Tab-separated table of C-alpha atoms in Angstrom:
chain	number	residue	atom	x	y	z
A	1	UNK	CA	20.492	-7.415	-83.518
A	2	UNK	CA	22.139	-10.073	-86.422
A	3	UNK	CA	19.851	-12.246	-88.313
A	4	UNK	CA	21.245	-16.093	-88.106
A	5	UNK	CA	19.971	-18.136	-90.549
A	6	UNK	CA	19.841	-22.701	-90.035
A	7	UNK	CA	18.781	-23.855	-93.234
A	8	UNK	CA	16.566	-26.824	-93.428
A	9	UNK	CA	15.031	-27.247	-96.355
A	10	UNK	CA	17.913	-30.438	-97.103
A	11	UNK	CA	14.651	-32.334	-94.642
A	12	UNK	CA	12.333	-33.383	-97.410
A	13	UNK	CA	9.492	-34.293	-95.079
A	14	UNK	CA	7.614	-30.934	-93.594
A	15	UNK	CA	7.055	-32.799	-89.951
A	16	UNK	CA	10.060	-34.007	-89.788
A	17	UNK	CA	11.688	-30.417	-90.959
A	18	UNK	CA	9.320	-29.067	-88.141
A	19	UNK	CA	10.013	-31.604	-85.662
A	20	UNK	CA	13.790	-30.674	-86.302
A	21	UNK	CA	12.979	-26.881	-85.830
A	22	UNK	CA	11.579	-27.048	-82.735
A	23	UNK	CA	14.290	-28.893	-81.394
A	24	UNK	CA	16.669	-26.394	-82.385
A	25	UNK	CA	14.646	-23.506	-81.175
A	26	UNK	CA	13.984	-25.411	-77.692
A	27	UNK	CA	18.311	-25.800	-77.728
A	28	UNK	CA	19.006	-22.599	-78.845
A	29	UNK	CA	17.352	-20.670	-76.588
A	30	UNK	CA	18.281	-22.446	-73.427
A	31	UNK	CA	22.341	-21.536	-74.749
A	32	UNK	CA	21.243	-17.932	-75.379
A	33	UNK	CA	19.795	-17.787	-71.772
A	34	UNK	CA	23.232	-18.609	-70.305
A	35	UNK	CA	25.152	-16.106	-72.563
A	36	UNK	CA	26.062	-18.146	-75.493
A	37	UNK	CA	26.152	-16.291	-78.381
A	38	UNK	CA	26.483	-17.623	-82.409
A	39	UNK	CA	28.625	-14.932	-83.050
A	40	UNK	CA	31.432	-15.726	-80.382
A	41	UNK	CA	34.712	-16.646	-81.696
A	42	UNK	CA	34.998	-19.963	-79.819
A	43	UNK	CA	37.864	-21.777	-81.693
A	44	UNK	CA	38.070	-24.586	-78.751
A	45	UNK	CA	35.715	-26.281	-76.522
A	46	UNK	CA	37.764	-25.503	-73.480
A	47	UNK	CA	36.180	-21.594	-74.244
A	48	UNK	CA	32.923	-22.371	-73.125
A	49	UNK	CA	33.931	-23.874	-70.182
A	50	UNK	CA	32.108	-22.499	-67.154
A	51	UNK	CA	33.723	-18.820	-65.611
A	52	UNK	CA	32.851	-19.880	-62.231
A	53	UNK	CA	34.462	-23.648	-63.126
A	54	UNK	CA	38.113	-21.819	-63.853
A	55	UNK	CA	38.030	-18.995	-61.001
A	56	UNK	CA	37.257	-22.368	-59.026
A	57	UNK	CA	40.644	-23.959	-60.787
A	58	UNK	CA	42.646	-20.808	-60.292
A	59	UNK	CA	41.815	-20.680	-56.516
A	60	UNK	CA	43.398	-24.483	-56.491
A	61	UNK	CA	46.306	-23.001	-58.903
A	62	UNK	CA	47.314	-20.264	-56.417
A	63	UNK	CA	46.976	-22.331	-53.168
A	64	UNK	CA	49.384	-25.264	-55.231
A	65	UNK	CA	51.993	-22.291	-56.275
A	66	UNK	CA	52.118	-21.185	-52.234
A	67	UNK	CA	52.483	-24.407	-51.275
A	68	UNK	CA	55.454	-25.177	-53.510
A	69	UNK	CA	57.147	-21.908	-52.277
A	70	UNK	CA	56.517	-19.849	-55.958
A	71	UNK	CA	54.735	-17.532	-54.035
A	72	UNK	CA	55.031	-15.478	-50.591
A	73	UNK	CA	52.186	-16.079	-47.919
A	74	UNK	CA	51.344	-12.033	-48.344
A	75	UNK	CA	51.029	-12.456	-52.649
A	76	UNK	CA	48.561	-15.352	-52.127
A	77	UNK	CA	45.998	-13.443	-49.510
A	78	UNK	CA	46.306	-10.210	-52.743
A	79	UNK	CA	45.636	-12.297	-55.294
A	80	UNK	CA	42.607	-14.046	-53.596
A	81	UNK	CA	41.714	-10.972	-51.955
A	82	UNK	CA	41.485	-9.741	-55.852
A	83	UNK	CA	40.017	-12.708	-57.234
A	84	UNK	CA	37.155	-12.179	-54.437
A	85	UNK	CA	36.297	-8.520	-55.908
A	86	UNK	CA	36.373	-10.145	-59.614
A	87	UNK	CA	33.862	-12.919	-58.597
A	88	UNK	CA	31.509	-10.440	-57.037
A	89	UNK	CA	31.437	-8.245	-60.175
A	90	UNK	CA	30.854	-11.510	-61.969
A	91	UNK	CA	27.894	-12.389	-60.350
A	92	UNK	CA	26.023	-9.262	-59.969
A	93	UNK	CA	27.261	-8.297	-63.927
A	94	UNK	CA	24.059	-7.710	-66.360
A	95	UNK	CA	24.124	-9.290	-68.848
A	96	UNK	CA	25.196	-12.696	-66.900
A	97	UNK	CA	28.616	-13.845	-67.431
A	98	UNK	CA	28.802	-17.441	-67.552
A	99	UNK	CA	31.565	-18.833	-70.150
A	100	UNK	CA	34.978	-17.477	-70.179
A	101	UNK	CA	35.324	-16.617	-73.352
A	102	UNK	CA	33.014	-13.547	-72.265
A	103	UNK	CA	35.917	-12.323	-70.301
A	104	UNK	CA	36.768	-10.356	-73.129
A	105	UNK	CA	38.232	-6.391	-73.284
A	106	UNK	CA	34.717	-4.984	-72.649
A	107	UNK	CA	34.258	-6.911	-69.769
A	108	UNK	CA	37.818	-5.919	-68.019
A	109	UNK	CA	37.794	-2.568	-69.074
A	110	UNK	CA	34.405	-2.347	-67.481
A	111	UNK	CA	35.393	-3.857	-63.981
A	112	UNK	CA	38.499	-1.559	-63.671
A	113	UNK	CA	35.622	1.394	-64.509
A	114	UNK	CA	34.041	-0.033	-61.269
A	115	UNK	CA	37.271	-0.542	-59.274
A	116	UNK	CA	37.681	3.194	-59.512
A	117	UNK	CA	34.915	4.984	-59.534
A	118	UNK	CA	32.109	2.581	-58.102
A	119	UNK	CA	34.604	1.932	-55.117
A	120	UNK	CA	35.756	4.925	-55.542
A	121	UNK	CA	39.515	3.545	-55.369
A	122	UNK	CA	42.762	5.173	-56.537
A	123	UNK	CA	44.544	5.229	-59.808
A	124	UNK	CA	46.920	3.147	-57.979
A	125	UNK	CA	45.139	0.584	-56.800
A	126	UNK	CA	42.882	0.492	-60.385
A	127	UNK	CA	46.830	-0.167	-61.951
A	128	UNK	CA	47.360	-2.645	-59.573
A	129	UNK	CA	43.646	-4.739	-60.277
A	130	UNK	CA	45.073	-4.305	-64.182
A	131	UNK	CA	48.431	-5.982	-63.486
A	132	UNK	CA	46.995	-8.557	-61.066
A	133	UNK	CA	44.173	-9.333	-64.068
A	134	UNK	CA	46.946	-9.718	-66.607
A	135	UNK	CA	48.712	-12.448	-64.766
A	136	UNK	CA	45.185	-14.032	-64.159
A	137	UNK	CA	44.509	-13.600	-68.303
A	138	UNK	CA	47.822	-14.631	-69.384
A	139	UNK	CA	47.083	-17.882	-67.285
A	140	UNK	CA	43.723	-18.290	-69.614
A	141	UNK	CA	45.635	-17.996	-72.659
A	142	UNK	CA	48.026	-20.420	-71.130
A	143	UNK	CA	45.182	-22.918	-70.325
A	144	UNK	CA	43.547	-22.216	-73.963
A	145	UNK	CA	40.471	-20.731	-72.235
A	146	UNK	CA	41.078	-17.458	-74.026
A	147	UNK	CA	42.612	-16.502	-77.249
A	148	UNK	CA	44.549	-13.721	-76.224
A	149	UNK	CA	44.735	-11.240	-73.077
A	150	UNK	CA	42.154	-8.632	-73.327
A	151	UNK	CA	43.957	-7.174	-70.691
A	152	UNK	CA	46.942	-5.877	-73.230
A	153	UNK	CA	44.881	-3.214	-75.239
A	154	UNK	CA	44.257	-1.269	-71.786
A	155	UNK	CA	46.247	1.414	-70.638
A	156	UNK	CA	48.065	2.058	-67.200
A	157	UNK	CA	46.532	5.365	-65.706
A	158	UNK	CA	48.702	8.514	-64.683
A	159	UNK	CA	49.226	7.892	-60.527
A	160	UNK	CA	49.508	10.637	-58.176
A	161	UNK	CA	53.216	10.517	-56.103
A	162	UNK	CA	52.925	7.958	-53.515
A	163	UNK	CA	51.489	9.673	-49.891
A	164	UNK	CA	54.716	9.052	-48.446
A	165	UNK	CA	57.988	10.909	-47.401
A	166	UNK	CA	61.340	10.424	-45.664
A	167	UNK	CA	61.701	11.349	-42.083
A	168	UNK	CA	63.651	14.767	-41.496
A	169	UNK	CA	67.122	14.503	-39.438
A	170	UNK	CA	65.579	16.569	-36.681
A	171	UNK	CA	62.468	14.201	-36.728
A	172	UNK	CA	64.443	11.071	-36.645
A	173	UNK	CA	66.399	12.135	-33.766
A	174	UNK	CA	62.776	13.395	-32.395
A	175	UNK	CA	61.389	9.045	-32.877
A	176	UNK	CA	64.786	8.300	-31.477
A	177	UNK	CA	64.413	10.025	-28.183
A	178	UNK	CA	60.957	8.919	-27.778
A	179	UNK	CA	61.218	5.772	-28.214
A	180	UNK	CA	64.406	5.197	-26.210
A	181	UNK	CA	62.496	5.491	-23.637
A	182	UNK	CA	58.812	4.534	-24.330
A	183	UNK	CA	59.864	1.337	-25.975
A	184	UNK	CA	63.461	0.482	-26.823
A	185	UNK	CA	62.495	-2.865	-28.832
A	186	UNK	CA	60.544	-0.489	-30.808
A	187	UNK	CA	63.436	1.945	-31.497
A	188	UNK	CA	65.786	-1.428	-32.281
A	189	UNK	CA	62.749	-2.716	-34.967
A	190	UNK	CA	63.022	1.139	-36.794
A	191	UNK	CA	66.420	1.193	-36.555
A	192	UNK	CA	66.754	-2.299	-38.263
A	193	UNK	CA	64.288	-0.880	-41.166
A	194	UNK	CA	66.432	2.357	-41.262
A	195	UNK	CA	69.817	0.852	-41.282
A	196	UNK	CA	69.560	-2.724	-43.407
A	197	UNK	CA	66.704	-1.114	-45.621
A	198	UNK	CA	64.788	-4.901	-45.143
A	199	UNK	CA	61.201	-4.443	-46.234
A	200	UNK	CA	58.943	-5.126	-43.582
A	201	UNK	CA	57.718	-8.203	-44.529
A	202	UNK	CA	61.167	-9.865	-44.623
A	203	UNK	CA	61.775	-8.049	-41.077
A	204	UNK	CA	58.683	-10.231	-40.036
A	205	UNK	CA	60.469	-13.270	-40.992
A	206	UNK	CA	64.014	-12.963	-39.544
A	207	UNK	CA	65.242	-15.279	-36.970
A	208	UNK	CA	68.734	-15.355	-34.572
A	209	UNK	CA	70.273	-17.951	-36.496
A	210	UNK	CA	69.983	-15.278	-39.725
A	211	UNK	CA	72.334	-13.233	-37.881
A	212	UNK	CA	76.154	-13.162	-37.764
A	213	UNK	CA	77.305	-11.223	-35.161
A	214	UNK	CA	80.574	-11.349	-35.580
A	215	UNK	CA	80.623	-10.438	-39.925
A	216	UNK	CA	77.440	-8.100	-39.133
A	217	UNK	CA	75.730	-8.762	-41.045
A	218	UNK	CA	72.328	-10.593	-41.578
A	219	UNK	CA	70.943	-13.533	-43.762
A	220	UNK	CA	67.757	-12.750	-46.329
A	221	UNK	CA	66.761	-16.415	-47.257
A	222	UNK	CA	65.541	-17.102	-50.600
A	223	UNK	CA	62.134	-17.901	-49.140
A	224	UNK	CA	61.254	-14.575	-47.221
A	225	UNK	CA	63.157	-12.320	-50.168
A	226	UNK	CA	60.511	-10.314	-52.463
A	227	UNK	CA	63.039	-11.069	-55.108
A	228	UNK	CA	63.123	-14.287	-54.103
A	229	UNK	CA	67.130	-14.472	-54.462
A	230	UNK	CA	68.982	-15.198	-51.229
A	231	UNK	CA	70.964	-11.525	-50.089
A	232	UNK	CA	73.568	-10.451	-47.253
A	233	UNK	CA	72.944	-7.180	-45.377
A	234	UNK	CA	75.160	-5.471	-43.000
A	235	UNK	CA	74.761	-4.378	-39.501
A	236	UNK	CA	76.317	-1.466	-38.692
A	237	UNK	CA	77.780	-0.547	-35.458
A	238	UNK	CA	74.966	1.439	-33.778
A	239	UNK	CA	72.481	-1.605	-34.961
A	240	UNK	CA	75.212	-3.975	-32.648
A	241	UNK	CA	75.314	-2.094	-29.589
A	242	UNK	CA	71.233	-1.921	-29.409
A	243	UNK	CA	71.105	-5.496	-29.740
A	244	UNK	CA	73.479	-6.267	-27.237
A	245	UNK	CA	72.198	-3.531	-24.665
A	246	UNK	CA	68.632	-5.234	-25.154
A	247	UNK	CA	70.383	-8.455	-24.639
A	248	UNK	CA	68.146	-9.844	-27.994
A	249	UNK	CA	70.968	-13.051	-28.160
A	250	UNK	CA	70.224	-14.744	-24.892
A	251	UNK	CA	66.895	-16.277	-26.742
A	252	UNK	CA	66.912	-19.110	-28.399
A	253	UNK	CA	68.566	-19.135	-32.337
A	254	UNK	CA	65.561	-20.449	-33.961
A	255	UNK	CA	62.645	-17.303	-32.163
A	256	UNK	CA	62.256	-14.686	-34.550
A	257	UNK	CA	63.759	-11.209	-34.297
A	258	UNK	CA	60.487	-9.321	-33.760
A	259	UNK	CA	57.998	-11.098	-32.818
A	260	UNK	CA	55.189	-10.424	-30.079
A	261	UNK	CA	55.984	-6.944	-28.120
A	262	UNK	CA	58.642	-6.568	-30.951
A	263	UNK	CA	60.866	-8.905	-28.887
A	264	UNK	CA	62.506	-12.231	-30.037
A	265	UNK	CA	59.923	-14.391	-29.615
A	266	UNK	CA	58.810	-18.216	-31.282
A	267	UNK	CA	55.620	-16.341	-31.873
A	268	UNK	CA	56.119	-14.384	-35.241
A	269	UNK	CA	54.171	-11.239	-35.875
A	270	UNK	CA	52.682	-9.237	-39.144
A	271	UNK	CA	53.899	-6.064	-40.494
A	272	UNK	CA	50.430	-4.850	-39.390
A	273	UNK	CA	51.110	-4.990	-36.215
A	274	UNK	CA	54.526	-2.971	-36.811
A	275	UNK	CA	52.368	-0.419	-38.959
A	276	UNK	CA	49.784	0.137	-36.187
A	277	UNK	CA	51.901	0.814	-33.815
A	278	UNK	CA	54.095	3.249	-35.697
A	279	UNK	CA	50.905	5.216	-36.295
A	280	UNK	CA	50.450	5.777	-32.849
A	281	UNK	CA	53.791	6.645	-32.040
A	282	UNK	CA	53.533	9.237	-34.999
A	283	UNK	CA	50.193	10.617	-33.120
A	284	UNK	CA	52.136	11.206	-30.148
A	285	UNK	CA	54.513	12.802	-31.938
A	286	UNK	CA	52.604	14.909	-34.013
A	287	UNK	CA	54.196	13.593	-37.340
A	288	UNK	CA	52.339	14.167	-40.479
A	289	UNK	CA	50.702	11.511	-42.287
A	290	UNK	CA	53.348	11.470	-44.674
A	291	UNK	CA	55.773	9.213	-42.459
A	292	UNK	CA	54.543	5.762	-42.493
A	293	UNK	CA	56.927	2.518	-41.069
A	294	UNK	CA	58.136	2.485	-44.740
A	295	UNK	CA	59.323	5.770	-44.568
A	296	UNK	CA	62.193	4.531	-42.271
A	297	UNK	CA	63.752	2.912	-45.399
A	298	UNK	CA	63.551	5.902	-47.761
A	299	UNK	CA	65.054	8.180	-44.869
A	300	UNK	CA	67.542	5.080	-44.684
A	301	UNK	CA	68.722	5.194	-48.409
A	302	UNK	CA	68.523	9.066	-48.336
A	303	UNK	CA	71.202	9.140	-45.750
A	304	UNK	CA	73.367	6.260	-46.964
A	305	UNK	CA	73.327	7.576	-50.520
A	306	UNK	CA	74.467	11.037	-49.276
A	307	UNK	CA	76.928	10.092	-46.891
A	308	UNK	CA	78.575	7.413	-48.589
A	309	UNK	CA	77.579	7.293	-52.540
A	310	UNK	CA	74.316	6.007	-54.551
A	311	UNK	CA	76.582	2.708	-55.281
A	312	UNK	CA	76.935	1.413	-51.662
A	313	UNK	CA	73.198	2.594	-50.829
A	314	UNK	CA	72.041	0.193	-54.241
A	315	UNK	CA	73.766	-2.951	-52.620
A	316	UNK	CA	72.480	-2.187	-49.146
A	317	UNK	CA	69.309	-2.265	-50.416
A	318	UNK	CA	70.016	-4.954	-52.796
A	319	UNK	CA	68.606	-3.165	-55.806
A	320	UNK	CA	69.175	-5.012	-59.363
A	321	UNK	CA	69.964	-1.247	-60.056
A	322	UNK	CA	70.508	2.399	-59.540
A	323	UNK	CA	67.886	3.531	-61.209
A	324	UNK	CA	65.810	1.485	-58.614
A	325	UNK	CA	67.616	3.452	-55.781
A	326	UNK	CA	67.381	7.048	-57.387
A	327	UNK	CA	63.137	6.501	-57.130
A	328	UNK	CA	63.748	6.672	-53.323
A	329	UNK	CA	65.570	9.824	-53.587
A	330	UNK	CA	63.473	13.088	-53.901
A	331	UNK	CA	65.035	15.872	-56.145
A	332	UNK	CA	66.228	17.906	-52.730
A	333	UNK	CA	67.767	14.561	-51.829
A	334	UNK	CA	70.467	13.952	-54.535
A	335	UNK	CA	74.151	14.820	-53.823
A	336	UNK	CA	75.838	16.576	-56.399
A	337	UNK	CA	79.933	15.972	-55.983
A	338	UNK	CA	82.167	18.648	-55.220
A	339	UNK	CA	84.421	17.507	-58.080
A	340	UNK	CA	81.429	18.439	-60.779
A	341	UNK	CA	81.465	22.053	-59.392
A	342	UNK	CA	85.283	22.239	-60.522
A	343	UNK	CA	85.549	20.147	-63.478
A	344	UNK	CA	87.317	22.179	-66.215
A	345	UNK	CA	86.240	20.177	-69.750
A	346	UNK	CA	87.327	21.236	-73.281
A	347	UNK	CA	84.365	22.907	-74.656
């Protein structure tokens, strides 16, 4: 508790300097009831504008940044899909939160507390509410609601290795088998996520006309690309020969590659449905929960990177760099060259 003193013996008259008094009482503690506080360091009006007002503003913000293409269809649903959780905390949080200049470094350090261990979420996912908050904060400071990002002064935490592995040769030849003859479309989609190392969102979104049969190769538009650059993959032989055994060019140019029943289709379909579906297959297979759809691309790099160098594997995969690459690459996976083993130096 802080004494604050309003000094008003400058009223001469003792009604009128109790008249005055009870007016600021009355006003004083209908702002202290909604969480103002004389000791805040408001510098601007625009900081005690209402929390609820600016989540509001930010909801309009995101939904005018997907419209204009800035962001994907998948970063939108995250954010508001975060945004959601944030509001929720907000309301239920005691003492009330009700300007935004109370979202200070107490107030997000407290939430991530309750990200992971009220809902009892990872490390991971507690790092990714902290990134997702910063971008929210930084667009405070941006607007003048906030001074500065409270989100700055708190730490990343240590994550445990990601829950997911490469597929072994044998096992790939194992999915290969399997699915050759439960269902080839199937065996063509993981074969396009093991050979062009396309993440499966952009999979989702790849129609006829992105392919050039011919060059193999394959368009990544701008607009689909995670690094929202424009990118040219190639198609190897094997990749080829599927498509023309399942006969995927007598549809129409504009259906997409993998749409409904992982056929080309003018229906397009979400990488959930690709996910699910892999998990079943890896029941019947009896594959540890380790391999996920994903996994197809790290087994994908792992075997281009061995067989024909780290360099052509990187531009594959259109990585900005190697170091990028080498994360996919477990410790068992790296080549060492022959020509190291015989390299006579001068020391």
């Amino acid at each position: 508790m802080k004494r604050k003193k309003y000094m008003l013996d400058g009223i001469k008259k003792v009604s009128e300097r109790k008249k005055r008094a009870n007016e600021l009482i009355t006003n004083l503690n209908i702002k202290l009831r909604t969480g103002w506080t004389p000791w805040a360091e408001v510098t601007s009006s625009r900081q005690y504008t209402s929390i609820i007002d600016v989540i509001d503003l930010y909801h309009k913000y995101l939904a005018k940044l997907y419209k204009a293409g800035t962001i994907k269809e998948n970063t939108l649903k995250d954010y508001e899909k975060r945004l959601r959780v944030f509001e929720e905390y907000i309301f239920k949080h005691v003492p009330a939160i009700v300007y935004v200049y109370q979202i200070d470094q107490t107030f997000i350090s407290d939430f991530l507390d309750y990200i992971l261990l009220d809902r009892d979420s990872s490390a991971r996912t507690r790092n990714n509410y902290r990134t997702w908050l910063s971008s929210l904060c930084t667009w405070m400071v941006e607007k003048q609601y906030i001074l500065q990002n409270p989100v700055e002064r708190i730490k990343q935490l240590a994550e445990d290795e990601k829950k997911r592995s490469a597929l072994t040769p044998s096992d790939l030849q194992k999915l290969q088998k399997y699915l050759k003859k439960e269902n080839p479309h199937f065996l063509l989609l993981c074969q396009f996520a093991y050979y062009t190392f396309i993440r499966p969102d952009e999979i989702s979104n790849i129609r006829l006309s992105d392919i050039f049969l011919k060059e193999q190769k394959v368009f990544i538009a701008s607009s689909i690309s995670k690094n929202r650059r424009d990118g040219m993959v190639g198609l190897n032989d094997i990749l080829i020969k599927s498509m023309l055994d399942l006969k995927i060019f007598s549809q129409p140019s504009h259906y997409y590659l993998f749409g409904k029943g992982f056929k080309p289709s003018k229906e397009k379909t979400t990488t959930r449905v690709y996910r699910n579906y892999f998990y079943k297959v890896r029941a019947a297979l009896k594959f540890p929960e380790t391999y996920q759809f994903y996994s197809l691309k790290d087994s994908g790099i792992r075997d281009l990177a061995n067989a024909e160098g780290i360099v052509v594997a990187r531009d594959q995969a259109r990585h900005a760099d190697i170091s990028t690459t080498n994360k996919y690459l477990k410790g068992s996976d790296m080549t060492v060259h022959e020509e190291t083993k015989h390299f006579e130096g001068n020391l």
